[in-house]
């Protein structure tokens, strides 16, 4: 029995630490798109990675090195597939599949529904999840490669926007983080031409005695500071 | 059973799966559990120990996330900035144009010129910031004044009063019974669910 080989608890703990190390490195190396699940193969690779990383804990005859080699091979596969899809649209069609039009101009395309194996109840469920009660409210519905259905409602059902009413708006500017968990992010401060003294002064105006007590602080495009205490 | 305990110990973010390692650890746990079922030679105890270790690994990685967020590369990657697609970044993260358009559609963007910024978050999701004029009208823009926002507070569930919440609101049973009687219920026992809404009214549902 293979189990006997690792009944020695210490060896098992060592293995676990090794596996932890693998998880950490893979976590950093793994492409972001895998956890975004943009296509079916992202999902398969992700679960494969987890299984391979945990293998030395399950089976005593699997060495850490074997698991690492296998994962590197799988990672190489994932990267080359993604690259291939990036540079060739034909390859992309084969690897990730194509979005499928399920509803066009308010009309359900039965042929595509069949081809994508989407029953009517599933389409209706997705519509409800998108906040629409009925097929008559839908302009387009598209089955994306990640398996979710995106829905475009008819234009008369779009929320009214500021532009529609001619309301003057100021451009959206993304806020920048200045303090995180009590630590000042000097890079961000410098980029915006502020310094620590300025931050201290501005926050003390709002009643902050010590910067270390602040959990997060950010500044928006209009120079407005916003912060939250640690406790 | 161990799997259930493991998912509880790993906290909510594991069920919602937010970072890559959350997936990895989940996959590892499932792998161990699956191997235990398929191969009777693997002892149950060892499988349990393996799941415990994987859980510990998962928690420590989440903890590292908390302590060294910048170091693990959790910064959002801009995919569209100021209405322009960032070709270099798209290439870098291996995202095809179809991937990007699909993610934008899933975010409710049908008109590309409505997008001010789009980011590839470390959780693998794409977030979209629409241009100011393409956002729904805010109450503020129509000078509609402010409203109090607060999630409903549960007061009764399945005929039982939730004392903790009642106490927190500085209310008592007498008040609750009076309110319920106003809506035609004799006592909390006749109610399936009751909650206090932010406008001060009581939402009540019978059995």
PDB file of C-alpha atoms in Angstrom, chain A residues 172-174 191, chain B residues 76-90 100 104 112-120 126-131:
ATOM      1  CA  UNK A 172     -15.372  60.415 -14.416  1.00  0.00           C
ATOM      2  CA  UNK A 173     -11.925  60.240 -12.936  1.00  0.00           C
ATOM      3  CA  UNK A 174     -10.778  57.122 -11.178  1.00  0.00           C
ATOM      4  CA  UNK A 191       2.371  60.418  -9.141  1.00  0.00           C
TER       5      UNK A 191
ATOM      6  CA  UNK B  76      -6.079  46.083 -11.730  1.00  0.00           C
ATOM      7  CA  UNK B  77      -4.787  46.043 -15.299  1.00  0.00           C
ATOM      8  CA  UNK B  78      -6.306  48.754 -17.509  1.00  0.00           C
ATOM      9  CA  UNK B  79      -7.832  47.299 -20.683  1.00  0.00           C
ATOM     10  CA  UNK B  80      -9.564  50.474 -21.838  1.00  0.00           C
ATOM     11  CA  UNK B  81      -8.410  53.873 -20.624  1.00  0.00           C
ATOM     12  CA  UNK B  82     -10.192  57.063 -21.507  1.00  0.00           C
ATOM     13  CA  UNK B  83     -12.172  55.275 -24.187  1.00  0.00           C
ATOM     14  CA  UNK B  84      -9.170  53.756 -25.926  1.00  0.00           C
ATOM     15  CA  UNK B  85      -8.316  50.062 -25.917  1.00  0.00           C
ATOM     16  CA  UNK B  86      -4.889  49.192 -24.577  1.00  0.00           C
ATOM     17  CA  UNK B  87      -3.563  46.791 -27.153  1.00  0.00           C
ATOM     18  CA  UNK B  88      -0.355  46.102 -25.259  1.00  0.00           C
ATOM     19  CA  UNK B  89      -2.162  45.159 -22.057  1.00  0.00           C
ATOM     20  CA  UNK B  90      -4.687  43.001 -23.897  1.00  0.00           C
ATOM     21  CA  UNK B 100     -13.086  41.618 -24.209  1.00  0.00           C
ATOM     22  CA  UNK B 104     -18.203  44.210 -21.865  1.00  0.00           C
ATOM     23  CA  UNK B 112     -18.349  50.873 -27.047  1.00  0.00           C
ATOM     24  CA  UNK B 113     -18.117  54.654 -26.988  1.00  0.00           C
ATOM     25  CA  UNK B 114     -19.868  54.623 -23.604  1.00  0.00           C
ATOM     26  CA  UNK B 115     -16.872  53.096 -21.896  1.00  0.00           C
ATOM     27  CA  UNK B 116     -14.468  55.401 -20.118  1.00  0.00           C
ATOM     28  CA  UNK B 117     -12.332  52.773 -18.386  1.00  0.00           C
ATOM     29  CA  UNK B 118     -12.295  49.000 -18.165  1.00  0.00           C
ATOM     30  CA  UNK B 119     -10.038  47.079 -15.824  1.00  0.00           C
ATOM     31  CA  UNK B 120      -8.997  43.478 -15.577  1.00  0.00           C
ATOM     32  CA  UNK B 126     -13.597  42.766 -15.925  1.00  0.00           C
ATOM     33  CA  UNK B 127     -14.952  45.946 -14.370  1.00  0.00           C
ATOM     34  CA  UNK B 128     -16.310  48.807 -16.440  1.00  0.00           C
ATOM     35  CA  UNK B 129     -16.572  52.509 -15.667  1.00  0.00           C
ATOM     36  CA  UNK B 130     -19.022  54.174 -18.027  1.00  0.00           C
ATOM     37  CA  UNK B 131     -18.685  57.758 -19.191  1.00  0.00           C
TER      38      UNK B 131
END
